[in-house]
Coordinates of C-alpha atoms and ligand atoms in Angstrom, one line a residue:
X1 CA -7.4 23.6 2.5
X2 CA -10.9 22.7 1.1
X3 CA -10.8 19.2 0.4
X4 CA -13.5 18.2 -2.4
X5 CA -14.8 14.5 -1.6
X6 CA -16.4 12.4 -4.8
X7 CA -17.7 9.5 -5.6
X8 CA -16.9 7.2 -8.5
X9 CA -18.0 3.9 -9.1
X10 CA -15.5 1.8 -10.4
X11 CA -17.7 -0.6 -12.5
X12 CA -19.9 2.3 -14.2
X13 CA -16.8 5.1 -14.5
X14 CA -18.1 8.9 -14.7
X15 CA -15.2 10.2 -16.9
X16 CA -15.7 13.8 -16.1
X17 CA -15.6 13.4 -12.5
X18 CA -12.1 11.7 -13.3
X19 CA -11.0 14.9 -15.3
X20 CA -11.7 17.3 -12.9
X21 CA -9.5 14.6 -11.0
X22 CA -6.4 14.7 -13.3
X23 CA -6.7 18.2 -14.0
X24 CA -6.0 18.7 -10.3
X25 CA -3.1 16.4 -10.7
X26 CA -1.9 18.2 -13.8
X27 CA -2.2 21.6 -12.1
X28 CA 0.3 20.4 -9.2
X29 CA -2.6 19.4 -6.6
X30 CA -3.2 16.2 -4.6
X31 CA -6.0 13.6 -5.2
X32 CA -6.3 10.7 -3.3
X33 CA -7.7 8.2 -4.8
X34 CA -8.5 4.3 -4.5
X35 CA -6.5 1.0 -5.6
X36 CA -6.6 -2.7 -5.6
X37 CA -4.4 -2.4 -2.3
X38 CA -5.2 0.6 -0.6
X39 CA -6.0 4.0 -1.1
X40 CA -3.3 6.2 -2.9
X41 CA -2.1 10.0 -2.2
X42 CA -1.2 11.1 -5.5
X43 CA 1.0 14.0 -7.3
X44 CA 2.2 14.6 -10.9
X45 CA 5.6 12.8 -10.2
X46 CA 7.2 15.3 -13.2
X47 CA 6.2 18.1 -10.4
X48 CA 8.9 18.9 -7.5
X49 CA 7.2 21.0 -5.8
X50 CA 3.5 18.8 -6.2
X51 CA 5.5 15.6 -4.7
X52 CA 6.8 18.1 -1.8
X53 CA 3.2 18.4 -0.9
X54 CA 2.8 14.7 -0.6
X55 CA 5.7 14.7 2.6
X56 CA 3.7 17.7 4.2
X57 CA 0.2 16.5 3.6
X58 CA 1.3 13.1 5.3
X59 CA 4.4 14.0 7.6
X60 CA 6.6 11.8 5.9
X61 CA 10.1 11.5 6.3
X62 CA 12.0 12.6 3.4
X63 CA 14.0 10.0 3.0
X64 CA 11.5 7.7 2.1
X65 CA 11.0 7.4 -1.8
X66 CA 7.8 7.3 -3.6
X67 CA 6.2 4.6 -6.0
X68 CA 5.4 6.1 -9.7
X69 CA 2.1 4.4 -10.6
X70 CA 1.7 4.3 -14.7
X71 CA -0.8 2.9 -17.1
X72 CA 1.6 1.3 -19.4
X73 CA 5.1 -0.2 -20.1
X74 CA 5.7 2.7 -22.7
X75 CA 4.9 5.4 -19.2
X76 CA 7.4 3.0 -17.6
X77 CA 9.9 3.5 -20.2
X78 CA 9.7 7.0 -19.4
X79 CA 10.7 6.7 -15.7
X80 CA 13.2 3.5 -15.9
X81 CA 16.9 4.4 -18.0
X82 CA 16.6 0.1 -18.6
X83 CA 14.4 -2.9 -17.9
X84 CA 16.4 -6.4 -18.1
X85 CA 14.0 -8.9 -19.4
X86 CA 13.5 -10.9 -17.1
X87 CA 11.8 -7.4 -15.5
X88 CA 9.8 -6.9 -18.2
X89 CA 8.6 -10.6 -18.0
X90 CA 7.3 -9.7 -14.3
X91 CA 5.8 -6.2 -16.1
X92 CA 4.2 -7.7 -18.8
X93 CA 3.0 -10.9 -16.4
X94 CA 1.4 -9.3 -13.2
X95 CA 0.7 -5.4 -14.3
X96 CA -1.8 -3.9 -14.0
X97 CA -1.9 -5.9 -10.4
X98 CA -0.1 -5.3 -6.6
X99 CA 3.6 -5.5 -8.3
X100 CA 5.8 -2.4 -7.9
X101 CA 9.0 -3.5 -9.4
X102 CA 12.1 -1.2 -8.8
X103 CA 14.4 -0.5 -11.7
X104 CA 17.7 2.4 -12.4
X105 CA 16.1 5.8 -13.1
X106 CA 16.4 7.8 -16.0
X107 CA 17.4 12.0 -14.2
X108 CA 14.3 13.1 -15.0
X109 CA 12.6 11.2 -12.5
X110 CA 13.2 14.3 -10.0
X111 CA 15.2 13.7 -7.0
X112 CA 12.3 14.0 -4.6
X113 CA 10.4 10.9 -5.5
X114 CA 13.2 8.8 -5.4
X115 CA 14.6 10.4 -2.2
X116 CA 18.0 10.3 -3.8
X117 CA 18.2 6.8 -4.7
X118 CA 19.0 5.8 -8.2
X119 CA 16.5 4.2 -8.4
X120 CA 12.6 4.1 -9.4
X121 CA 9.5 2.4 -7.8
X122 CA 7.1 1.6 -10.8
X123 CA 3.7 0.3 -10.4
X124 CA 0.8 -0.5 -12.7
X125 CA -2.6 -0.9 -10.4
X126 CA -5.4 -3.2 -11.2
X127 CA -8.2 -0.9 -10.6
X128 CA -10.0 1.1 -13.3
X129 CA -10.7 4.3 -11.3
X130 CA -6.9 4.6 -10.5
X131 CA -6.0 3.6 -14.3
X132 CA -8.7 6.0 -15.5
X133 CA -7.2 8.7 -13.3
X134 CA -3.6 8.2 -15.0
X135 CA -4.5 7.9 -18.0
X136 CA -6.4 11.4 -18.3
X137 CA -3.6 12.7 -16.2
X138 CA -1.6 12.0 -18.7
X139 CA 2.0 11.5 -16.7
X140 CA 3.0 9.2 -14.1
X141 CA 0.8 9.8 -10.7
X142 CA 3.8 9.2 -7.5
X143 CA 1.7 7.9 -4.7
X144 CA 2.4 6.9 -1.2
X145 CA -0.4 5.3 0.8
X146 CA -3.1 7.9 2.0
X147 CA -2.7 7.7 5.3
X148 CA -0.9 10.0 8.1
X149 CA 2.9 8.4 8.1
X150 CA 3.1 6.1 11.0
X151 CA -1.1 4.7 10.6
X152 CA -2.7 1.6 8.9
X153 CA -3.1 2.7 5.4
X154 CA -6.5 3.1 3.7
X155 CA -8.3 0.5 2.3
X156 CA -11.6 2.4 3.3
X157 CA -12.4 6.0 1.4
X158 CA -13.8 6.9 5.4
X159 CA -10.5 5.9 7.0
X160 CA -8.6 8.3 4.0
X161 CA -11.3 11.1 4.4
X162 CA -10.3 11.0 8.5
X163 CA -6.2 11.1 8.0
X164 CA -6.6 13.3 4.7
X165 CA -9.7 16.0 4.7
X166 CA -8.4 19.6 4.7
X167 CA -4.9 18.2 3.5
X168 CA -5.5 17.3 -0.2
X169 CA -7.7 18.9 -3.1
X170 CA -9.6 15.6 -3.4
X171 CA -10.5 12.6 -2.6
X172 CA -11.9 9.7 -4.7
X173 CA -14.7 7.3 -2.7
X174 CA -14.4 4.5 -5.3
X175 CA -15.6 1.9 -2.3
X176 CA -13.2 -0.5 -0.4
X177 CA -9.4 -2.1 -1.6
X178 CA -10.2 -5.5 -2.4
X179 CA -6.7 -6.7 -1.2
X180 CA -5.9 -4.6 1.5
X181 CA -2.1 -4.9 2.0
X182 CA -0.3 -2.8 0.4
X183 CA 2.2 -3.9 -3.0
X184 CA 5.0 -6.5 -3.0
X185 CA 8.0 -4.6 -3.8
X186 CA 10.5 -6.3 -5.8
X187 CA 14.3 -4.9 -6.8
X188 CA 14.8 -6.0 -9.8
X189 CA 18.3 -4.2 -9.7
X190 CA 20.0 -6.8 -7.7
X191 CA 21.9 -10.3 -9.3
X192 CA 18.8 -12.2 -8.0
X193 CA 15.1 -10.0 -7.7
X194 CA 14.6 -9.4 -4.1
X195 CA 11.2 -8.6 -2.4
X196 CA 11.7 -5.9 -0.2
X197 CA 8.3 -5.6 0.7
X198 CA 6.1 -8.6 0.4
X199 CA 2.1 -8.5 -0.9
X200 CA -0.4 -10.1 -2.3
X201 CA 2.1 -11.4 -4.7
X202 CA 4.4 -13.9 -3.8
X203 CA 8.3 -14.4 -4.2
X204 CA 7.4 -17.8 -5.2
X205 CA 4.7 -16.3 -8.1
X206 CA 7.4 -14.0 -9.4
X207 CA 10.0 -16.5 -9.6
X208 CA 7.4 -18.6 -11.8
X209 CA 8.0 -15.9 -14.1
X210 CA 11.3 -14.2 -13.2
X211 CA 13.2 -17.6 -12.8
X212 CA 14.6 -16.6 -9.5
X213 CA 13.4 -14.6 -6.8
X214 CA 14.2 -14.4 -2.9
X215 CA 12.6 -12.5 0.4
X216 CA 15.2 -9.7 1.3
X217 CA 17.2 -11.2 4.3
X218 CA 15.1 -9.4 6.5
X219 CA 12.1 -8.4 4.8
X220 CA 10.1 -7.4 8.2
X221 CA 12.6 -4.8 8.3
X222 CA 14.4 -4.0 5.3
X223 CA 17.3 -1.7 5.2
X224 CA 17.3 -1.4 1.6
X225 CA 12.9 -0.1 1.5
X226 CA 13.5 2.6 3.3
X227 CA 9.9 2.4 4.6
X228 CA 10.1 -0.2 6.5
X229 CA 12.5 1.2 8.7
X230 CA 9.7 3.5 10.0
X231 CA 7.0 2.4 12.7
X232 CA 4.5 1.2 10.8
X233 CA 0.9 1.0 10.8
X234 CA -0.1 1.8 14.2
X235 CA -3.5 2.4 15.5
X236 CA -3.5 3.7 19.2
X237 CA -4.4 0.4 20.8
X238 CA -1.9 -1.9 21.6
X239 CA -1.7 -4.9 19.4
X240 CA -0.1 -7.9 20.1
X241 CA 0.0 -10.7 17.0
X242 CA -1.0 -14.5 18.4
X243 CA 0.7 -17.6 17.4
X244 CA -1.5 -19.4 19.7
X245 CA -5.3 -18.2 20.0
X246 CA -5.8 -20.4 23.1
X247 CA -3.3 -18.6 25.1
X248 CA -4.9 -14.9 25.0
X249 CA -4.7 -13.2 28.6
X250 CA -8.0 -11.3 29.9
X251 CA -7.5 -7.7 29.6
X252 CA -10.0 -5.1 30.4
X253 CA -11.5 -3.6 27.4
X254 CA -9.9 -5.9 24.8
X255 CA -10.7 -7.3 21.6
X256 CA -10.2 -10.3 19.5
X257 CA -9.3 -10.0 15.5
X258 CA -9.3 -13.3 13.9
X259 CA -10.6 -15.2 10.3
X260 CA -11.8 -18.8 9.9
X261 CA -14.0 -18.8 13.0
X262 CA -13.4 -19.6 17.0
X263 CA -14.8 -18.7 20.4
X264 CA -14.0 -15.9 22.2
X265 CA -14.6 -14.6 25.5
X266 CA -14.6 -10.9 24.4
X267 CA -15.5 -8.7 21.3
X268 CA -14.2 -10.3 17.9
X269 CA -13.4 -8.5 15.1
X270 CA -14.2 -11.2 12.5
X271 CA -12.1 -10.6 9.4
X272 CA -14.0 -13.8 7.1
X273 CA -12.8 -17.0 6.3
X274 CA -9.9 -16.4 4.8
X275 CA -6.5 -15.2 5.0
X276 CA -7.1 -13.4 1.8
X277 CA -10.5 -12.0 3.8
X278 CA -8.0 -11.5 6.8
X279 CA -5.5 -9.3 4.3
X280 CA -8.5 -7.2 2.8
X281 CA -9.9 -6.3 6.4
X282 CA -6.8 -6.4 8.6
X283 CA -5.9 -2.5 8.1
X284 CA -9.5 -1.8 8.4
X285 CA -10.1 -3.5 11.9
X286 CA -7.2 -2.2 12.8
X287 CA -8.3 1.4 12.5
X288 CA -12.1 0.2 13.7
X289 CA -10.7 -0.8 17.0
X290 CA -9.4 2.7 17.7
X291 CA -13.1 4.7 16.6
X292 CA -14.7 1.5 19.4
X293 CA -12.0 3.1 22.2
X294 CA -10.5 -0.9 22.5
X295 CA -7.1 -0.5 24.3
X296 CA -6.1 -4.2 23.2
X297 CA -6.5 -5.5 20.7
X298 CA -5.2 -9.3 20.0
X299 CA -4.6 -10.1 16.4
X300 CA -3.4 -13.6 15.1
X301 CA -0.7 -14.1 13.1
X302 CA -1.4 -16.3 10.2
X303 CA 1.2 -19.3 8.6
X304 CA 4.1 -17.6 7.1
X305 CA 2.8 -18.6 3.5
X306 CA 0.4 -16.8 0.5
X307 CA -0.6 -13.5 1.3
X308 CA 0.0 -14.7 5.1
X309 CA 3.5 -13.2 4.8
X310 CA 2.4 -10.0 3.8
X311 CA -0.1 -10.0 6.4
X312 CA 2.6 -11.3 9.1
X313 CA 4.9 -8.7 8.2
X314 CA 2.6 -5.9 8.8
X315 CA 0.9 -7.7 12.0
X316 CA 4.0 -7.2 13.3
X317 CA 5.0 -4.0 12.6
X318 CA 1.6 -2.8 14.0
X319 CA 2.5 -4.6 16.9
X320 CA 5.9 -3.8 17.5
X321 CA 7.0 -7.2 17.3
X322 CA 4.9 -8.3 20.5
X323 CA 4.1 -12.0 20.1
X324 CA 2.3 -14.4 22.1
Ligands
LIG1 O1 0.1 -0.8 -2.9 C1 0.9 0.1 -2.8 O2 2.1 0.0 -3.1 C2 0.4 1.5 -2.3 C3 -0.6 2.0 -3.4 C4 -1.1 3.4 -3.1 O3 -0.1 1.9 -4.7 N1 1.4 2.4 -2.2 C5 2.3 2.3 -1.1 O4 3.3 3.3 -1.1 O5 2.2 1.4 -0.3 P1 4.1 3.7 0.2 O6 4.9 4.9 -0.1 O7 3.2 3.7 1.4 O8 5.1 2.4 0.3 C6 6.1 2.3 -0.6 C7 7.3 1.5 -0.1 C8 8.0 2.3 1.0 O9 8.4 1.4 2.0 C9 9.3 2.8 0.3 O10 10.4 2.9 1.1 C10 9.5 1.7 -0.8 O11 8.2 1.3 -1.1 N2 10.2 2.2 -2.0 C11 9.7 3.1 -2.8 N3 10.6 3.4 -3.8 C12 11.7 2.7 -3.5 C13 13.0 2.5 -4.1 N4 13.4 3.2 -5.2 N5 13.9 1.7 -3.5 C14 13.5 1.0 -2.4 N6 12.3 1.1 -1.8 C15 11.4 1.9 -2.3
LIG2 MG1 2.6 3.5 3.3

């Protein structure tokens, strides 16, 4: 497939660049194109056989569902058969922002996007080029992360041009995810909302709002997000997450990633100062380390707070729970 790459630039939109965009959408293609997180892979989720196209282009397994992103609580409406209050309070709170909240679907959200759950992923992203995109699409845009199932999502338009050319129609360059871990996932089905998937926003921030809200039991590996049952963002270096940056072993052709500074007596991926910097560059350096041929590559693991958990959680996924 001839994959069409473009440029937009999200401050200074060009609004028929994003129609020939959501007219691919609308015609059952694929465009992937940029959020606050990372990068997206998107279908018309009213289109079967358009979301079918998202599992081949990425070699998903099919029995992991799809989030719907929308551009307003009236597109949510659509998707979502009800919305208790205290979800709409979370909707009307942090959207658009990194909050997919997961709701009971209405049967015309087709079976493929929810991979036969009852329920609905819904989320409403911050940035304008992926707003824009839905909005002229006109219907709800189901989106995984742009990336070749198993690798370190996108938050680079280069790292989703080098999992997704000659896979997709086209991709949107809108320039770099300014968070860089994917969405919190919250069920707002259960008796108390459950993160399933944690992100930039916290359990804490949503029970601010929510009144209640916990970390699913085990949120590194959650039954219940059928995601995260999958190995999980995996360059082909090994990666071990450190606890204790004193206590890195010398290995041949190994590399440091770290934020807030330190001395190191090998190549250091410096991620900022940070753990917010750390979130927005971790998928990034993760992928960077492969393209420099490192074959380890020694990560640390930040404090199990903020965005640290999210950044924790996929740490150790990525390295397969090794921990020093
Ligand atoms: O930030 C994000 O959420 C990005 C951008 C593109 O919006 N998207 C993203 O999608 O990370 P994906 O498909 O890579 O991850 C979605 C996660 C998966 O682990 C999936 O199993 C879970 O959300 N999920 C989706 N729908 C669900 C549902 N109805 N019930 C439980 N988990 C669900
Ligand atoms: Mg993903």
């Amino acid at each position: 497939m001839n994959t069409e790459i473009i440029k937009i630039d999200p401050n200074n939109i060009d609004m028929p660049l994003i129609d020939r965009a959501a007219e691919i959408i609308r015609g059952g293609g694929l465009v992937v194109f940029p959020t606050e997180t990372v990068y997206g892979l998107g279908a018309n989720t009213f289109d079967p056989a358009a979301v079918a196209k998202i599992y081949a282009a990425k070699g998903r397994p099919a029995d992991n569902p799809l989030i719907s992103h929308v551009c307003s609580l009236e597109q949510a409406e659509e998707l979502a058969s009800e919305i208790p209050d205290r979800a709409r309070k979370l909707m009307e709170h942090f959207w658009g922002g990194p909050l997919t909240v997961i709701l009971k679907r209405r049967p015309k959200v087709p079976d493929i996007v929810s991979a036969g759950l009852d329920t609905v992923s819904i989320r409403f992203p911050s940035h304008s080029v992926a707003y824009e995109l839905i909005r002229r699409a006109g219907v709800p845009i189901a989106a995984p992360s742009a990336n070749l199932s198993g690798s370190p999502s996108p938050t680079a338009a280069r790292h989703a041009v080098d999992d997704m050319d000659g896979r997709v129609d086209m991709i949107i360059d809108g320039g770099d995810s300014l968070i860089g871990v994917e969405s919190t996932v919250v069920d707002m089905t259960l008796d108390v909302p459950t993160v399933l998937r944690p992100g930039a926003i916290t359990a804490e921030d949503i029970a601010a709002v929510a009144g209640d809200c916990v970390y699913g039991g085990d949120y590194a590996n959650a039954p219940k997000c059928p995601g995260m049952k999958y190995t999980h963002y995996s360059p082909k270096a090994k990666v071990w997450a450190v606890s204790d940056m004193t206590k890195i072993p010398f290995v041949e052709n190994s590399a440091v990633l770290t934020y807030g500074g330190g001395c190191f007596d090998r190549p250091v991926y410096d991620a900022g100062g940070t753990v917010e910097d750390y979130a927005a560059k971790l998928f990034y350096f993760l992928r960077k380390a492969d393209e420099d041929g490192i074959d380890t590559l020694y990560a640390r693991l930040p404090e199990n707070e903020g965005i640290g958990v999210a950044v924790r959680n996929r740490l150790l996924k990525s390295a397969g729970g090794k921990v020093i």
